[in-house]
Short mmCIF file of C-alpha atoms and ligand atoms in Angstrom, two decimals:
data_model
loop_
_atom_site.label_atom_id
_atom_site.label_comp_id
_atom_site.label_asym_id
_atom_site.label_seq_id
_atom_site.Cartn_x
_atom_site.Cartn_y
_atom_site.Cartn_z
CA MET A 1 9.22 92.37 121.54
CA SER A 2 8.56 92.18 117.81
CA CYS A 3 8.19 95.40 115.81
CA ASP A 4 5.69 96.27 113.07
CA VAL A 5 8.54 96.95 110.62
CA ASP A 6 12.28 96.42 110.46
CA LEU A 7 12.83 99.88 109.03
CA PHE A 8 10.79 103.08 109.00
CA VAL A 9 12.15 105.76 106.67
CA ILE A 10 10.96 109.32 107.24
CA GLY A 11 11.37 111.21 103.95
CA GLY A 12 10.90 110.11 100.33
CA GLY A 13 13.73 112.00 98.64
CA SER A 14 16.65 110.49 96.77
CA GLY A 15 18.43 109.24 99.90
CA GLY A 16 15.36 107.88 101.69
CA VAL A 17 14.03 106.09 98.63
CA ARG A 18 17.41 104.46 97.91
CA ALA A 19 17.74 103.26 101.50
CA ALA A 20 14.14 102.00 101.67
CA ARG A 21 14.21 99.99 98.48
CA THR A 22 17.67 98.50 98.98
CA ALA A 23 16.74 97.51 102.54
CA ALA A 24 13.45 96.00 101.33
CA ALA A 25 15.36 94.06 98.67
CA THR A 26 17.18 92.22 101.47
CA GLY A 27 13.83 90.92 102.71
CA ALA A 28 13.36 93.54 105.44
CA ARG A 29 9.86 94.87 106.21
CA VAL A 30 10.08 98.54 105.28
CA ALA A 31 7.71 101.52 105.52
CA LEU A 32 8.31 105.05 104.27
CA ALA A 33 6.45 108.28 104.99
CA GLU A 34 6.54 111.39 102.80
CA ASP A 35 4.29 114.39 103.38
CA ARG A 36 4.93 116.12 100.07
CA ARG A 37 5.53 114.61 96.64
CA MET A 38 7.57 111.42 96.31
CA GLY A 39 11.04 112.17 94.98
CA GLY A 40 11.89 115.05 97.29
CA THR A 41 13.88 118.15 96.52
CA CYS A 42 16.03 116.75 93.70
CA VAL A 43 13.22 115.28 91.64
CA ILE A 44 10.35 117.65 92.37
CA ARG A 45 11.81 121.08 93.19
CA GLY A 46 15.55 120.92 92.59
CA CYS A 47 18.07 119.25 90.30
CA VAL A 48 15.69 117.73 87.77
CA PRO A 49 13.31 120.63 87.01
CA LYS A 50 16.27 123.03 87.33
CA LYS A 51 18.26 121.12 84.68
CA LEU A 52 15.27 121.11 82.34
CA MET A 53 15.07 124.87 82.84
CA VAL A 54 18.78 125.12 82.05
CA PHE A 55 18.19 123.29 78.77
CA ALA A 56 15.20 125.53 77.96
CA SER A 57 17.19 128.67 78.67
CA GLU A 58 20.15 127.79 76.46
CA PHE A 59 18.34 127.95 73.11
CA ARG A 60 18.50 131.74 72.79
CA GLU A 61 22.30 131.69 72.81
CA GLN A 62 22.29 128.59 70.62
CA ALA A 63 20.22 130.49 68.06
CA ALA A 64 22.67 133.40 68.15
CA LEU A 65 25.52 130.96 67.62
CA ALA A 66 23.66 129.24 64.80
CA ARG A 67 23.37 132.59 63.02
CA GLY A 68 27.15 132.85 63.24
CA TYR A 69 27.32 129.63 61.27
CA GLY A 70 25.01 130.84 58.52
CA TRP A 71 21.59 129.76 59.80
CA THR A 72 18.81 132.30 59.47
CA ALA A 73 16.52 130.90 62.17
CA GLU A 74 15.46 133.26 64.95
CA PRO A 75 14.54 131.82 68.35
CA GLY A 76 11.27 133.76 68.67
CA ALA A 77 9.75 134.12 72.13
CA PHE A 78 9.97 131.65 74.99
CA GLU A 79 6.56 130.42 76.14
CA TRP A 80 6.77 129.67 79.84
CA GLN A 81 3.26 128.14 79.97
CA THR A 82 4.16 125.60 77.27
CA PHE A 83 7.31 124.66 79.16
CA ARG A 84 5.49 124.57 82.52
CA ALA A 85 2.87 122.14 81.22
CA LYS A 86 5.55 119.78 79.92
CA LEU A 87 7.54 120.14 83.12
CA ASP A 88 4.51 119.31 85.28
CA ALA A 89 3.81 116.20 83.21
CA GLU A 90 7.44 115.08 83.46
CA LEU A 91 7.48 115.54 87.23
CA ASP A 92 4.25 113.52 87.51
CA ARG A 93 5.92 110.77 85.48
CA LEU A 94 9.05 110.79 87.64
CA GLU A 95 7.05 110.77 90.85
CA GLY A 96 5.30 107.66 89.53
CA VAL A 97 8.67 106.06 88.79
CA TYR A 98 9.81 106.68 92.37
CA ARG A 99 6.59 105.23 93.78
CA ASN A 100 6.99 102.14 91.61
CA LEU A 101 10.59 101.71 92.75
CA LEU A 102 9.28 101.50 96.30
CA THR A 103 6.16 99.43 95.85
CA SER A 104 7.84 96.94 93.51
CA THR A 105 10.30 96.10 96.28
CA GLY A 106 7.51 95.79 98.85
CA VAL A 107 7.92 99.10 100.69
CA THR A 108 4.69 100.35 102.33
CA ILE A 109 4.17 104.05 101.50
CA HIS A 110 2.43 106.46 103.90
CA ASP A 111 1.59 109.73 102.14
CA MET A 112 1.59 111.84 105.27
CA ARG A 113 3.77 113.44 107.85
CA ALA A 114 5.51 111.22 110.39
CA ARG A 115 7.33 111.97 113.61
CA LEU A 116 9.15 109.98 116.24
CA SER A 117 7.25 109.57 119.49
CA ASP A 118 10.04 107.55 121.10
CA PRO A 119 13.20 105.90 119.73
CA GLY A 120 11.32 102.87 118.43
CA THR A 121 7.93 104.33 117.48
CA VAL A 122 6.83 106.53 114.58
CA GLU A 123 3.52 108.32 114.80
CA LEU A 124 1.76 109.18 111.56
CA GLU A 125 -0.37 112.25 110.97
CA ASP A 126 -3.56 110.12 111.06
CA GLY A 127 -2.68 108.90 114.55
CA THR A 128 -1.38 105.47 113.51
CA ARG A 129 1.63 104.33 115.50
CA VAL A 130 4.19 102.07 113.87
CA THR A 131 6.90 100.36 115.89
CA ALA A 132 10.21 100.03 114.08
CA LYS A 133 13.43 98.16 114.76
CA HIS A 134 15.36 100.89 112.94
CA VAL A 135 14.39 104.42 111.93
CA LEU A 136 16.10 106.35 109.15
CA ILE A 137 15.58 110.11 109.02
CA ALA A 138 15.96 111.46 105.50
CA THR A 139 13.85 114.59 105.67
CA GLY A 140 16.15 116.83 103.60
CA GLY A 141 16.26 120.60 103.87
CA HIS A 142 14.38 123.71 102.87
CA PRO A 143 15.30 127.12 101.46
CA VAL A 144 15.54 129.95 103.97
CA ARG A 145 14.74 133.63 103.60
CA PRO A 146 17.08 136.11 105.28
CA ASP A 147 16.00 138.36 108.12
CA VAL A 148 14.89 141.29 105.97
CA PRO A 149 11.68 143.31 106.46
CA ASN A 150 8.89 141.81 104.35
CA ALA A 151 11.05 138.88 103.26
CA ALA A 152 7.85 136.93 102.56
CA LEU A 153 7.50 138.98 99.38
CA GLY A 154 10.48 137.18 97.91
CA MET A 155 10.30 133.79 96.27
CA VAL A 156 12.55 130.88 97.21
CA SER A 157 13.71 128.21 94.79
CA ASP A 158 10.62 126.02 95.48
CA ASP A 159 8.42 128.80 94.08
CA ILE A 160 10.27 129.17 90.78
CA PHE A 161 8.87 125.97 89.33
CA GLU A 162 5.31 127.05 90.10
CA MET A 163 5.37 130.55 88.63
CA GLU A 164 2.27 131.20 86.52
CA ALA A 165 4.20 133.54 84.22
CA LEU A 166 7.78 134.62 83.70
CA PRO A 167 8.49 138.00 85.30
CA GLU A 168 9.94 140.79 83.18
CA SER A 169 12.55 141.56 85.79
CA VAL A 170 13.92 139.69 88.77
CA LEU A 171 16.32 140.40 91.61
CA VAL A 172 18.28 137.32 92.68
CA VAL A 173 19.77 137.60 96.17
CA GLY A 174 22.73 135.33 96.97
CA GLY A 175 25.88 134.09 95.33
CA GLY A 176 25.81 130.30 95.78
CA TYR A 177 24.80 127.43 93.51
CA ILE A 178 21.10 128.25 93.40
CA ALA A 179 21.47 132.02 92.97
CA CYS A 180 23.95 131.73 90.11
CA GLU A 181 22.11 128.92 88.36
CA PHE A 182 18.77 130.75 88.41
CA ALA A 183 20.34 134.06 87.43
CA CYS A 184 21.63 132.35 84.27
CA ILE A 185 18.43 130.40 83.62
CA LEU A 186 16.16 133.43 83.93
CA ASN A 187 18.54 135.58 81.89
CA GLY A 188 18.55 132.95 79.15
CA MET A 189 14.75 132.91 79.16
CA GLY A 190 14.72 136.64 78.48
CA VAL A 191 14.11 137.97 81.99
CA GLU A 192 16.02 141.11 83.00
CA VAL A 193 18.19 139.81 85.86
CA THR A 194 19.87 141.73 88.65
CA GLN A 195 21.88 139.76 91.22
CA TYR A 196 23.03 141.04 94.59
CA TYR A 197 25.78 139.18 96.40
CA ARG A 198 26.90 140.36 99.82
CA GLY A 199 30.58 139.34 99.42
CA PRO A 200 33.29 140.43 96.99
CA GLN A 201 32.86 137.51 94.55
CA ILE A 202 30.12 134.94 93.87
CA LEU A 203 30.53 131.20 94.48
CA ARG A 204 32.52 131.49 97.67
CA GLY A 205 34.50 128.34 98.34
CA PHE A 206 35.09 127.53 94.68
CA ASP A 207 38.44 128.14 92.94
CA ASP A 208 39.02 131.90 92.65
CA GLU A 209 40.02 131.83 88.98
CA ALA A 210 36.99 129.67 88.14
CA ARG A 211 34.51 131.83 90.04
CA SER A 212 35.78 135.04 88.48
CA THR A 213 35.56 133.44 85.02
CA VAL A 214 31.92 132.49 85.66
CA ALA A 215 31.14 135.96 87.06
CA ARG A 216 32.65 137.67 84.03
CA ARG A 217 30.67 135.49 81.62
CA MET A 218 27.46 136.09 83.54
CA GLN A 219 27.98 139.84 83.30
CA GLU A 220 28.87 139.65 79.60
CA GLN A 221 25.58 137.85 79.00
CA GLY A 222 23.64 140.72 80.51
CA ILE A 223 23.21 139.82 84.17
CA ASP A 224 23.55 142.94 86.32
CA LEU A 225 25.74 141.33 89.00
CA GLN A 226 26.34 143.64 91.94
CA VAL A 227 28.81 142.32 94.52
CA ASN A 228 29.29 143.70 98.04
CA THR A 229 25.58 144.44 97.86
CA ASN A 230 22.62 143.10 99.81
CA VAL A 231 18.94 143.83 100.30
CA VAL A 232 18.10 145.76 103.45
CA ASP A 233 14.39 146.39 103.00
CA LEU A 234 11.53 145.21 100.85
CA ARG A 235 8.13 146.70 100.13
CA PRO A 236 5.35 145.54 97.86
CA ALA A 237 5.77 147.59 94.69
CA ASP A 238 2.07 148.39 94.55
CA ALA A 239 2.09 149.83 98.10
CA CYS A 240 5.15 152.00 97.41
CA GLY A 241 4.30 153.04 93.90
CA ALA A 242 7.05 154.33 91.69
CA GLU A 243 8.46 156.37 94.55
CA GLY A 244 9.85 153.28 96.21
CA LEU A 245 10.64 153.08 99.89
CA ASN A 246 10.12 156.66 100.89
CA SER A 247 7.73 155.90 103.67
CA THR A 248 8.53 153.67 106.61
CA SER A 249 5.10 153.93 108.18
CA ASN A 250 3.19 151.81 105.70
CA GLY A 251 3.66 149.02 103.21
CA SER A 252 4.28 146.32 105.81
CA VAL A 253 3.45 142.85 104.52
CA GLU A 254 3.94 140.79 107.65
CA SER A 255 0.82 138.84 106.76
CA ALA A 256 1.61 138.53 103.06
CA SER A 257 0.70 135.12 101.76
CA ALA A 258 2.01 135.59 98.25
CA THR A 259 5.13 136.77 96.56
CA GLY A 260 4.94 139.58 94.07
CA PRO A 261 6.45 142.76 92.65
CA VAL A 262 8.78 144.48 95.09
CA VAL A 263 10.73 147.63 95.60
CA ALA A 264 14.06 146.61 97.08
CA LYS A 265 16.40 148.87 98.98
CA SER A 266 20.03 147.85 98.76
CA THR A 267 22.99 148.40 101.09
CA SER A 268 24.10 151.23 98.79
CA GLY A 269 20.77 152.96 99.44
CA ALA A 270 19.50 152.40 95.89
CA LYS A 271 15.81 151.56 95.51
CA GLN A 272 14.63 149.60 92.54
CA ARG A 273 11.43 147.90 91.45
CA PHE A 274 11.49 144.26 90.36
CA ASP A 275 8.61 142.07 89.17
CA ARG A 276 9.91 139.30 91.39
CA LEU A 277 12.67 138.70 93.91
CA LEU A 278 14.32 135.33 94.48
CA PHE A 279 16.05 134.63 97.76
CA ALA A 280 18.74 132.01 97.14
CA THR A 281 20.35 132.57 100.50
CA GLY A 282 20.95 129.02 101.64
CA ARG A 283 19.06 126.03 102.95
CA ALA A 284 18.43 124.60 106.42
CA PRO A 285 17.87 121.00 107.60
CA ASN A 286 14.28 119.76 108.04
CA SER A 287 14.78 118.68 111.63
CA ARG A 288 11.94 120.52 113.36
CA ASP A 289 8.78 118.89 114.61
CA ILE A 290 9.82 115.34 113.76
CA GLY A 291 10.16 114.24 117.37
CA LEU A 292 13.95 114.39 117.65
CA GLU A 293 13.74 115.71 121.21
CA GLU A 294 11.32 112.95 122.26
CA ALA A 295 13.65 110.32 120.81
CA GLY A 296 16.80 111.90 122.24
CA VAL A 297 18.44 112.64 118.87
CA ALA A 298 20.90 115.53 118.99
CA VAL A 299 21.10 118.36 116.47
CA ASN A 300 23.88 120.91 116.06
CA GLN A 301 23.56 124.71 116.06
CA ARG A 302 22.39 124.74 112.46
CA GLY A 303 19.70 122.18 113.23
CA ALA A 304 21.54 119.35 111.46
CA ILE A 305 21.26 115.87 112.97
CA GLU A 306 24.58 114.74 114.41
CA VAL A 307 25.72 111.38 113.06
CA ASP A 308 28.87 109.26 113.09
CA ALA A 309 30.75 108.00 110.03
CA TYR A 310 28.05 105.33 109.52
CA SER A 311 25.21 107.89 109.65
CA ARG A 312 24.17 106.64 113.09
CA THR A 313 22.80 109.12 115.63
CA ALA A 314 23.46 108.98 119.37
CA ILE A 315 20.46 106.60 119.57
CA PRO A 316 21.75 103.27 118.19
CA SER A 317 18.55 102.35 116.32
CA ILE A 318 18.16 105.75 114.62
CA TYR A 319 20.16 106.81 111.58
CA ALA A 320 20.05 109.96 109.44
CA ILE A 321 21.22 110.66 105.89
CA GLY A 322 21.16 113.44 103.32
CA ASP A 323 20.67 117.18 103.75
CA VAL A 324 19.17 116.82 107.24
CA THR A 325 22.70 115.88 108.36
CA ASP A 326 24.28 118.83 106.48
CA ARG A 327 27.43 116.99 105.41
CA ILE A 328 27.76 117.39 101.62
CA ASN A 329 24.33 118.50 100.44
CA LEU A 330 24.26 116.84 97.04
CA THR A 331 21.82 114.22 95.73
CA PRO A 332 24.43 111.60 94.74
CA VAL A 333 25.97 111.90 98.21
CA ALA A 334 22.59 111.28 99.88
CA ILE A 335 22.10 108.25 97.63
CA ARG A 336 25.51 106.86 98.62
CA GLU A 337 24.68 107.48 102.27
CA GLY A 338 21.40 105.59 101.82
CA GLN A 339 23.16 102.69 100.13
CA ALA A 340 25.86 102.60 102.83
CA PHE A 341 23.12 102.56 105.50
CA THR A 342 21.61 99.42 103.97
CA GLU A 343 25.03 97.77 103.72
CA THR A 344 25.71 98.56 107.37
CA VAL A 345 22.36 97.73 108.93
CA PHE A 346 20.80 95.11 106.66
CA LYS A 347 23.74 93.41 104.97
CA GLY A 348 26.12 93.04 107.90
CA ASN A 349 28.77 94.98 105.98
CA PRO A 350 29.59 98.15 107.94
CA THR A 351 30.17 100.83 105.29
CA ALA A 352 30.99 104.48 105.89
CA PRO A 353 29.96 106.67 102.94
CA ASP A 354 33.02 108.22 101.28
CA HIS A 355 32.85 112.02 101.39
CA ASP A 356 36.31 112.58 99.97
CA LEU A 357 36.90 114.08 96.50
CA VAL A 358 33.25 114.46 95.53
CA ALA A 359 32.99 116.18 92.15
CA SER A 360 30.17 118.64 91.53
CA ALA A 361 28.97 121.14 88.96
CA VAL A 362 27.27 124.49 89.12
CA PHE A 363 24.90 124.69 86.16
CA THR A 364 25.60 128.27 85.27
CA GLN A 365 26.21 129.31 81.67
CA PRO A 366 28.97 128.33 81.20
CA GLU A 367 28.98 125.53 83.75
CA LEU A 368 31.56 125.20 86.50
CA GLY A 369 32.78 121.68 87.18
CA THR A 370 35.03 121.04 90.12
CA VAL A 371 36.75 118.23 91.99
CA GLY A 372 39.37 118.32 94.72
CA LEU A 373 41.22 121.27 96.14
CA THR A 374 41.02 124.83 94.90
CA GLU A 375 44.31 126.53 94.08
CA GLU A 376 43.95 128.58 97.26
CA ALA A 377 43.26 125.60 99.55
CA ALA A 378 46.02 123.51 97.98
CA ARG A 379 48.56 126.31 98.44
CA GLU A 380 47.71 126.44 102.14
CA GLN A 381 48.46 122.74 102.36
CA GLU A 382 51.67 122.31 100.33
CA GLU A 383 53.79 123.54 97.43
CA ILE A 384 51.91 123.30 94.17
CA GLU A 385 52.05 123.85 90.44
CA VAL A 386 49.05 125.32 88.65
CA TYR A 387 48.34 124.53 85.01
CA SER A 388 45.66 126.73 83.59
CA ALA A 389 44.39 127.62 80.12
CA THR A 390 41.73 130.15 79.17
CA PHE A 391 40.47 130.54 75.61
CA ASN A 392 37.44 131.05 73.41
CA PRO A 393 36.85 127.54 72.02
CA MET A 394 36.59 126.81 68.31
CA ARG A 395 32.81 126.36 68.34
CA THR A 396 31.95 129.79 69.71
CA ALA A 397 34.97 131.61 68.27
CA PHE A 398 33.99 130.58 64.73
CA GLY A 399 30.38 131.57 65.36
CA GLY A 400 31.53 135.00 66.50
CA ARG A 401 30.16 134.59 70.03
CA PRO A 402 32.01 135.79 73.13
CA ASN A 403 33.01 132.96 75.43
CA GLN A 404 35.75 131.99 77.81
CA VAL A 405 36.67 128.49 78.82
CA LEU A 406 38.92 127.63 81.75
CA MET A 407 40.75 124.31 82.06
CA LYS A 408 42.78 124.11 85.25
CA LEU A 409 44.80 121.52 87.15
CA VAL A 410 46.26 121.99 90.62
CA VAL A 411 49.22 119.66 91.10
CA SER A 412 51.27 118.68 94.17
CA ARG A 413 54.96 119.45 93.63
CA SER A 414 56.06 116.59 95.88
CA SER A 415 53.68 113.74 95.03
CA ARG A 416 52.84 115.02 91.50
CA LYS A 417 49.21 114.08 92.21
CA VAL A 418 46.48 116.17 90.63
CA LEU A 419 44.93 117.66 93.75
CA GLY A 420 42.17 119.54 92.01
CA CYS A 421 40.60 120.18 88.64
CA HIS A 422 38.39 123.14 87.78
CA ILE A 423 36.61 123.51 84.46
CA VAL A 424 34.49 126.41 83.27
CA SER A 425 32.89 125.54 79.96
CA ASP A 426 29.75 124.32 78.28
CA GLY A 427 29.36 120.73 79.42
CA ALA A 428 31.75 121.13 82.36
CA GLY A 429 29.41 118.97 84.45
CA GLU A 430 29.88 116.10 82.01
CA LEU A 431 33.65 116.62 81.81
CA ILE A 432 34.28 116.81 85.54
CA GLN A 433 32.52 113.48 86.06
CA MET A 434 35.27 111.83 84.01
CA VAL A 435 38.16 113.82 85.47
CA GLY A 436 36.75 113.00 88.90
CA ILE A 437 37.66 109.34 88.33
CA ALA A 438 41.28 110.25 87.62
CA VAL A 439 41.57 112.56 90.61
CA LYS A 440 39.83 110.06 92.88
CA ALA A 441 42.27 107.40 91.65
CA GLY A 442 45.14 109.66 92.75
CA LEU A 443 46.63 110.00 89.26
CA THR A 444 49.61 112.28 88.72
CA LYS A 445 50.22 115.10 86.28
CA GLU A 446 52.47 112.70 84.39
CA ASP A 447 49.56 110.23 84.07
CA PHE A 448 47.53 113.02 82.52
CA ASP A 449 50.47 113.85 80.22
CA ARG A 450 50.80 110.22 79.09
CA THR A 451 47.20 110.30 77.90
CA VAL A 452 46.98 111.18 74.22
CA ALA A 453 44.65 114.08 73.48
CA VAL A 454 41.29 113.72 71.76
CA HIS A 455 41.44 116.34 69.05
CA PRO A 456 39.87 118.79 68.45
CA THR A 457 38.16 119.16 71.82
CA MET A 458 38.22 121.76 74.59
CA SER A 459 39.24 119.23 77.21
CA GLU A 460 42.38 118.14 75.37
CA GLU A 461 43.97 121.06 77.20
CA LEU A 462 43.83 118.93 80.35
CA VAL A 463 46.41 116.52 78.89
CA THR A 464 48.49 118.97 76.86
CA MET A 465 49.37 121.75 79.32
CA GLN A 466 53.18 121.52 79.62
CA THR A 467 54.32 124.58 81.53
CA PRO A 468 52.99 125.61 84.91
CA THR A 469 51.16 128.94 84.87
CA ARG A 470 52.18 129.45 88.48
CA ALA A 471 54.25 127.50 90.98
CA THR A 472 54.78 128.00 94.68
P1 NDP B 501 24.70 128.18 99.28
O1 NDP B 501 25.05 127.96 100.69
O2 NDP B 501 25.50 127.54 98.21
O3 NDP B 501 24.65 129.74 98.98
C1 NDP B 501 23.95 130.62 99.80
C2 NDP B 501 24.26 132.02 99.34
O4 NDP B 501 23.44 132.94 100.04
C3 NDP B 501 25.70 132.42 99.61
O5 NDP B 501 26.15 133.19 98.53
C4 NDP B 501 25.59 133.23 100.89
O6 NDP B 501 26.60 134.19 101.01
C5 NDP B 501 24.26 133.91 100.66
N1 NDP B 501 23.61 134.31 101.90
C6 NDP B 501 23.41 133.58 103.02
N2 NDP B 501 22.75 134.30 103.94
C7 NDP B 501 22.53 135.51 103.40
C8 NDP B 501 21.90 136.70 103.86
N3 NDP B 501 21.38 136.77 105.09
N4 NDP B 501 21.87 137.76 103.04
C9 NDP B 501 22.41 137.69 101.81
N5 NDP B 501 23.02 136.61 101.31
C10 NDP B 501 23.07 135.53 102.10
O7 NDP B 501 23.17 127.78 99.20
P2 NDP B 501 22.21 127.51 98.00
O8 NDP B 501 20.88 127.82 98.55
O9 NDP B 501 22.65 128.16 96.75
O10 NDP B 501 22.37 125.94 97.80
C11 NDP B 501 22.24 125.06 98.91
C12 NDP B 501 23.00 123.81 98.65
O11 NDP B 501 22.28 123.00 97.72
C13 NDP B 501 24.36 124.00 98.00
O12 NDP B 501 25.35 124.30 98.92
C14 NDP B 501 24.57 122.69 97.34
O13 NDP B 501 25.11 121.80 98.29
C15 NDP B 501 23.18 122.27 96.93
N6 NDP B 501 22.93 122.56 95.50
C16 NDP B 501 23.67 121.94 94.56
C17 NDP B 501 23.47 122.18 93.23
C18 NDP B 501 24.31 121.49 92.22
O14 NDP B 501 24.93 120.48 92.55
N7 NDP B 501 24.37 121.99 90.99
C19 NDP B 501 22.45 123.12 92.77
C20 NDP B 501 21.75 123.74 93.85
C21 NDP B 501 21.98 123.47 95.15
P3 NDP B 501 28.06 133.85 101.60
O15 NDP B 501 28.81 133.17 100.49
O16 NDP B 501 28.61 135.19 101.94
O17 NDP B 501 27.84 132.97 102.79
#
């Protein structure tokens, strides 16, 4: 029986778009459905607008540094509305680029929700049924609020980009990528930022020395970071008044449709009013109500679609990539998974996406760039040497600004391979991309040592550290 299309992609984010257009380029008949804006989380409500906000937020510190060099310019006030208008226009432009990428390769776009009605049929929101030889699920994920009374009062990351005005104060809840990035962004924009993290140190899973360096810098820049602290109750500030959460019999906002000023009660019992609260408490796969049960596709306890090394589900014609599979939830990984899918299914070249030694960066201020094993994980595995340097680099030291850079290599004592590299500095995202090549190539400490330094730079430390700071 012939099908309407060779491939139906559900989800128009980075992974889905890459798979759709590369499959179409092989001559396959491809359709793609997206029920929100084309481009998905990364382009519309994630990496791209976030990075533009990072840039916007850095100018205040840049102005302070400039004064240290003799400039008299003051930064003045940050105008959120001006930035928002430019951001909206840029996202419109990028969405257009993504659409063009699809249509120019012949992909048919359906701007509506789609769900599987059986393994070989996709049903669109308007009732149209499309039969497909292969289906690729690339529906991404969504931010989740914790189970706290009146949690609907808190924003999630999607809401940040649509704020009408900057709040005067914000409580950020969480200690992962999104929490730390937005704490720094909002602080840089002049918002009074408090951050609660439930554990003893933010950025769990990253190298201990790196995460404590970032935490220290965040605090020095004015973020009120409170660890071992969480929110236990929320009330609308207007309902509680200045008294806060004294009453438990009123102030419920179960039906609240909008976020707004809150009075938050913390695990320590403290009650404080904030103009806004941001829950950055993790994300969950978008696997509900897309017909997985009807098609017989299995999900794990977290709701992530279970796939093999080739991104194939238990149903041979159905594949899944990106955050909905909850492997490594990063845009470039989803793109690689999409590309590998096309190689496997449409080019007769079975390709398993490589999830080993993926570098990443947390866009805090300063940034944290990381690839490979943390010192702690490496020590569990084998005997190691640690080479680590912390310093205030020339640029900020001369300008009289506080700063602390960390350059760190974790080295295997037996193979001499660099097992991990962790950088905390301005531009660490850019630096770790390059070091990632060396670590991925399996280069040794001696290979790093043979490389002549570029002087004067911060990263020359990576090729000049002679004596281990620690060895086990
Ligand atoms: P993360 O999983 O990184 O962090 C979630 C944070 O919320 C953790 O600190 C976690 O604490 C905390 N948390 C979870 N549940 C609760 C709760 N009930 N109460 C209080 N705190 C809670 O998720 P993010 O949302 O920050 O980011 C999601 C993913 O998106 C990242 O893992 C990353 O893959 C990707 N991303 C990548 C970026 C980049 O590359 N720069 C930027 C943004 C996102 P605990 O540590 O104790 O579990």
